[in-house]
Amino acid sequence: MSEPNAVRQNAVVAAVIGLGSMGMGMAKSMHHAGIDVIGCDIAPAAVDRFIADGGRGATTAAGAAKGADIVVSVVVNGAQTEAILFGPDGIAATMKPGAVFISSATMDPAVARDLAQRVEALGLHYLDAPISGGAAKAASGELTIMASGSRQAFELARTALDAMAGKVYELGDAAGAGAAFKMVNQLLAGVHIAAACEAITFAAKQGLDLDKVYEVITASAGNSWMFENRVPHVLAGDYTPLSTVEIFVKDLGIVQDMARAERYPVPLVAAALQMYLAASDAGMGHDDDASLARIYASLSGARLPDAKPKG
Amino acid sequence: MSEPNAVRQNAVVAAVIGLGSMGMGMAKSMHHAGIDVIGCDIAPAAVDRFIADGGRGATTAAGAAKGADIVVSVVVNGAQTEAILFGPDGIAATMKPGAVFISSATMDPAVARDLAQRVEALGLHYLDAPISGGAAKAASGELTIMASGSRQAFELARTALDAMAGKVYELGDAAGAGAAFKMVNQLLAGVHIAAACEAITFAAKQGLDLDKVYEVITASAGNSWMFENRVPHVLAGDYTPLSTVEIFVKDLGIVQDMARAERYPVPLVAAALQMYLAASDAGMGHDDDASLARIYASLSGARLPDAKPKG
């Protein structure tokens, strides 16, 4: 690995913490846009792949973040984000004064507000910036980012946002709004995937031509972005994970916790979450989320197209 | 009213039973396409409006159907369809031999199969042909029709289908398939409306800018045809019925009954149906189905845009 602190003259330095399918694409998008990017992941192979693409690597988050103007955190949830900032060897204590921390994980808005407050108390800036769009859009620098934070956080983050996103929604001047918009989206996305699986397997149970069902529904008022996107996985019997069951166990769980705390009833979320839990319990937690169709089929004897063997 | 049996020479004669917002549009579309149309409704004012548009009227279904080559039934459900065919003064006994009955109502596929069998036993033809698209598309002859039936039923119905529909899906050679496709669509549509209302009111509960929520979600993976179409009613506080709560009390009820009979679990449908029932019980049964948002608000203290006074 190259030395993380050997910074190019005059270039903005960005650290990316977490080089999964989203973080890797975001790191590469920034690198290709001319930003000096240091990538870090707990898996050394991921860091090596980023270095092979011309980036710089670091073995620890603290090492990556130390000289960075911008730190982009692309981890799974609020707890991991907090650990990166404030856990053992947390980066908050060693980040460059005045740098901005861009948080991409989906989390409860209350957690985002708390993290922002603690980061800002240290003289750093925090942008609450959940992402949407999947790995392909991450790789092409065309993500949708739902962001909120101070004017200064936006200004400091601008170079990175421009490189990573096709669309940046500016949703307010404080952390929490970005997270809240993302949770509204996840509520709908999670329910719509479950509804798509409930419907296509209901069609299978009746012996309908499922390709024809897909054609008719995608042209009708029953369509959703998720029906259109996920049902082809069921028709192909291909449950290779593009987005996993566990993602929605997590995200609908956050919605349910928020709703419970706010005394807000979410009967559809509650029903959908049970199906994600059933799929996870059946060993499909790390399969594609369209696997809920297989749960509906197993509960009812409906015949879906055979699942391909795992590659 | 003009005499229903004074048929123009050589013209195809079609009767339309039920001149509600859908049936009136369908009758006018056929009339404008040069078909000799006789309209019938239990409300004399509706018949008068059709006559004013240049059509012919009849006071009874039997009178309208007697000389018709094509009878289009545009009523609410399977029970009304059965009453028109086989009730007191039912038209099945007096329809012209070899004529085709086009059934538009949403119903259990088993009911459609039963009606078709009984109609065909009398030497008539039956096209199972539920419609989708709303009143505006009915008026402009651009409905989507999900049809199944014998080749002969399709051939006899063709002139009428061409006049009424922008798109006719031919879904099989026997009644039941059209109804089944429609029920799959209604399952999704009904769940998506409830999900849209659950989500937009969840956003309101968090104090988000709801116009911005609409902008972000309609460009994101959480979007659905119904979210895009119905949430503007909530944002405008306008619950003038374009499609009523009672429609989905009925249609999700049919899905639930079908699913129960087939031993197929529909947890999302079950949860959504409770919200339609709550809205109906709150006196909103004949308001727009986006009224579910008002139920979520009343259960949680969320503030939605004020509802406009009823016109």
PDB file of N, CA and C in Angstrom, chain A residues 23-56:
ATOM      1  N   GLY A  23     -19.510   1.655  -1.591  1.00  0.00           N
ATOM      2  CA  GLY A  23     -18.341   2.466  -1.263  1.00  0.00           C
ATOM      3  C   GLY A  23     -17.262   2.398  -2.329  1.00  0.00           C
ATOM      4  N   MET A  24     -17.050   1.212  -2.897  1.00  0.00           N
ATOM      5  CA  MET A  24     -16.034   1.073  -3.946  1.00  0.00           C
ATOM      6  C   MET A  24     -16.386   1.951  -5.155  1.00  0.00           C
ATOM      7  N   GLY A  25     -17.649   1.893  -5.556  1.00  0.00           N
ATOM      8  CA  GLY A  25     -18.072   2.715  -6.692  1.00  0.00           C
ATOM      9  C   GLY A  25     -17.924   4.196  -6.397  1.00  0.00           C
ATOM     10  N   MET A  26     -18.262   4.583  -5.185  1.00  0.00           N
ATOM     11  CA  MET A  26     -18.175   6.002  -4.805  1.00  0.00           C
ATOM     12  C   MET A  26     -16.715   6.455  -4.761  1.00  0.00           C
ATOM     13  N   ALA A  27     -15.839   5.582  -4.227  1.00  0.00           N
ATOM     14  CA  ALA A  27     -14.413   5.914  -4.162  1.00  0.00           C
ATOM     15  C   ALA A  27     -13.846   6.064  -5.569  1.00  0.00           C
ATOM     16  N   LYS A  28     -14.208   5.132  -6.439  1.00  0.00           N
ATOM     17  CA  LYS A  28     -13.709   5.198  -7.825  1.00  0.00           C
ATOM     18  C   LYS A  28     -14.255   6.418  -8.562  1.00  0.00           C
ATOM     19  N   SER A  29     -15.525   6.730  -8.341  1.00  0.00           N
ATOM     20  CA  SER A  29     -16.110   7.909  -8.994  1.00  0.00           C
ATOM     21  C   SER A  29     -15.354   9.170  -8.603  1.00  0.00           C
ATOM     22  N   MET A  30     -15.016   9.271  -7.314  1.00  0.00           N
ATOM     23  CA  MET A  30     -14.273  10.459  -6.858  1.00  0.00           C
ATOM     24  C   MET A  30     -12.863  10.461  -7.429  1.00  0.00           C
ATOM     25  N   HIS A  31     -12.223   9.294  -7.424  1.00  0.00           N
ATOM     26  CA  HIS A  31     -10.865   9.181  -7.979  1.00  0.00           C
ATOM     27  C   HIS A  31     -10.855   9.599  -9.457  1.00  0.00           C
ATOM     28  N   HIS A  32     -11.836   9.094 -10.192  1.00  0.00           N
ATOM     29  CA  HIS A  32     -11.891   9.416 -11.627  1.00  0.00           C
ATOM     30  C   HIS A  32     -12.201  10.890 -11.862  1.00  0.00           C
ATOM     31  N   ALA A  33     -12.799  11.535 -10.876  1.00  0.00           N
ATOM     32  CA  ALA A  33     -13.092  12.975 -10.997  1.00  0.00           C
ATOM     33  C   ALA A  33     -11.899  13.825 -10.571  1.00  0.00           C
ATOM     34  N   GLY A  34     -10.777  13.177 -10.259  1.00  0.00           N
ATOM     35  CA  GLY A  34      -9.562  13.943  -9.960  1.00  0.00           C
ATOM     36  C   GLY A  34      -9.327  14.205  -8.488  1.00  0.00           C
ATOM     37  N   ILE A  35     -10.179  13.646  -7.635  1.00  0.00           N
ATOM     38  CA  ILE A  35      -9.979  13.794  -6.192  1.00  0.00           C
ATOM     39  C   ILE A  35      -8.932  12.773  -5.741  1.00  0.00           C
ATOM     40  N   ASP A  36      -8.116  13.164  -4.801  1.00  0.00           N
ATOM     41  CA  ASP A  36      -7.111  12.249  -4.235  1.00  0.00           C
ATOM     42  C   ASP A  36      -7.814  11.393  -3.178  1.00  0.00           C
ATOM     43  N   VAL A  37      -8.089  10.137  -3.511  1.00  0.00           N
ATOM     44  CA  VAL A  37      -8.943   9.313  -2.646  1.00  0.00           C
ATOM     45  C   VAL A  37      -8.131   8.217  -1.938  1.00  0.00           C
ATOM     46  N   ILE A  38      -8.337   8.113  -0.651  1.00  0.00           N
ATOM     47  CA  ILE A  38      -7.743   7.041   0.150  1.00  0.00           C
ATOM     48  C   ILE A  38      -8.874   6.116   0.581  1.00  0.00           C
ATOM     49  N   GLY A  39      -8.797   4.860   0.167  1.00  0.00           N
ATOM     50  CA  GLY A  39      -9.852   3.906   0.503  1.00  0.00           C
ATOM     51  C   GLY A  39      -9.447   3.024   1.666  1.00  0.00           C
ATOM     52  N   CYS A  40     -10.423   2.653   2.472  1.00  0.00           N
ATOM     53  CA  CYS A  40     -10.151   1.829   3.641  1.00  0.00           C
ATOM     54  C   CYS A  40     -11.280   0.826   3.834  1.00  0.00           C
ATOM     55  N   ASP A  41     -10.911  -0.395   4.156  1.00  0.00           N
ATOM     56  CA  ASP A  41     -11.929  -1.405   4.431  1.00  0.00           C
ATOM     57  C   ASP A  41     -11.324  -2.435   5.389  1.00  0.00           C
ATOM     58  N   ILE A  42     -12.200  -3.114   6.129  1.00  0.00           N
ATOM     59  CA  ILE A  42     -11.667  -4.158   7.016  1.00  0.00           C
ATOM     60  C   ILE A  42     -11.183  -5.354   6.194  1.00  0.00           C
ATOM     61  N   ALA A  43     -11.629  -5.468   4.946  1.00  0.00           N
ATOM     62  CA  ALA A  43     -11.156  -6.549   4.062  1.00  0.00           C
ATOM     63  C   ALA A  43      -9.986  -6.026   3.228  1.00  0.00           C
ATOM     64  N   PRO A  44      -8.766  -6.533   3.468  1.00  0.00           N
ATOM     65  CA  PRO A  44      -7.607  -6.036   2.711  1.00  0.00           C
ATOM     66  C   PRO A  44      -7.769  -6.205   1.201  1.00  0.00           C
ATOM     67  N   ALA A  45      -8.476  -7.262   0.765  1.00  0.00           N
ATOM     68  CA  ALA A  45      -8.635  -7.502  -0.681  1.00  0.00           C
ATOM     69  C   ALA A  45      -9.366  -6.340  -1.346  1.00  0.00           C
ATOM     70  N   ALA A  46     -10.346  -5.751  -0.644  1.00  0.00           N
ATOM     71  CA  ALA A  46     -11.085  -4.625  -1.202  1.00  0.00           C
ATOM     72  C   ALA A  46     -10.155  -3.421  -1.380  1.00  0.00           C
ATOM     73  N   VAL A  47      -9.294  -3.204  -0.377  1.00  0.00           N
ATOM     74  CA  VAL A  47      -8.346  -2.087  -0.469  1.00  0.00           C
ATOM     75  C   VAL A  47      -7.395  -2.320  -1.641  1.00  0.00           C
ATOM     76  N   ASP A  48      -6.931  -3.558  -1.794  1.00  0.00           N
ATOM     77  CA  ASP A  48      -6.031  -3.883  -2.900  1.00  0.00           C
ATOM     78  C   ASP A  48      -6.695  -3.612  -4.253  1.00  0.00           C
ATOM     79  N   ARG A  49      -7.964  -3.965  -4.358  1.00  0.00           N
ATOM     80  CA  ARG A  49      -8.671  -3.721  -5.629  1.00  0.00           C
ATOM     81  C   ARG A  49      -8.732  -2.225  -5.929  1.00  0.00           C
ATOM     82  N   PHE A  50      -8.941  -1.427  -4.894  1.00  0.00           N
ATOM     83  CA  PHE A  50      -9.014   0.017  -5.114  1.00  0.00           C
ATOM     84  C   PHE A  50      -7.645   0.577  -5.522  1.00  0.00           C
ATOM     85  N   ILE A  51      -6.592   0.052  -4.903  1.00  0.00           N
ATOM     86  CA  ILE A  51      -5.233   0.488  -5.270  1.00  0.00           C
ATOM     87  C   ILE A  51      -4.935   0.098  -6.723  1.00  0.00           C
ATOM     88  N   ALA A  52      -5.386  -1.102  -7.100  1.00  0.00           N
ATOM     89  CA  ALA A  52      -5.174  -1.562  -8.481  1.00  0.00           C
ATOM     90  C   ALA A  52      -5.862  -0.631  -9.472  1.00  0.00           C
ATOM     91  N   ASP A  53      -6.930   0.028  -9.021  1.00  0.00           N
ATOM     92  CA  ASP A  53      -7.644   0.973  -9.882  1.00  0.00           C
ATOM     93  C   ASP A  53      -6.969   2.354  -9.864  1.00  0.00           C
ATOM     94  N   GLY A  54      -5.878   2.464  -9.124  1.00  0.00           N
ATOM     95  CA  GLY A  54      -5.130   3.731  -9.127  1.00  0.00           C
ATOM     96  C   GLY A  54      -5.319   4.572  -7.881  1.00  0.00           C
ATOM     97  N   GLY A  55      -6.158   4.091  -6.941  1.00  0.00           N
ATOM     98  CA  GLY A  55      -6.375   4.861  -5.725  1.00  0.00           C
ATOM     99  C   GLY A  55      -5.289   4.603  -4.686  1.00  0.00           C
ATOM    100  N   ARG A  56      -5.415   5.269  -3.564  1.00  0.00           N
ATOM    101  CA  ARG A  56      -4.506   4.984  -2.448  1.00  0.00           C
ATOM    102  C   ARG A  56      -5.272   4.197  -1.391  1.00  0.00           C
TER     103      ARG A  56
END
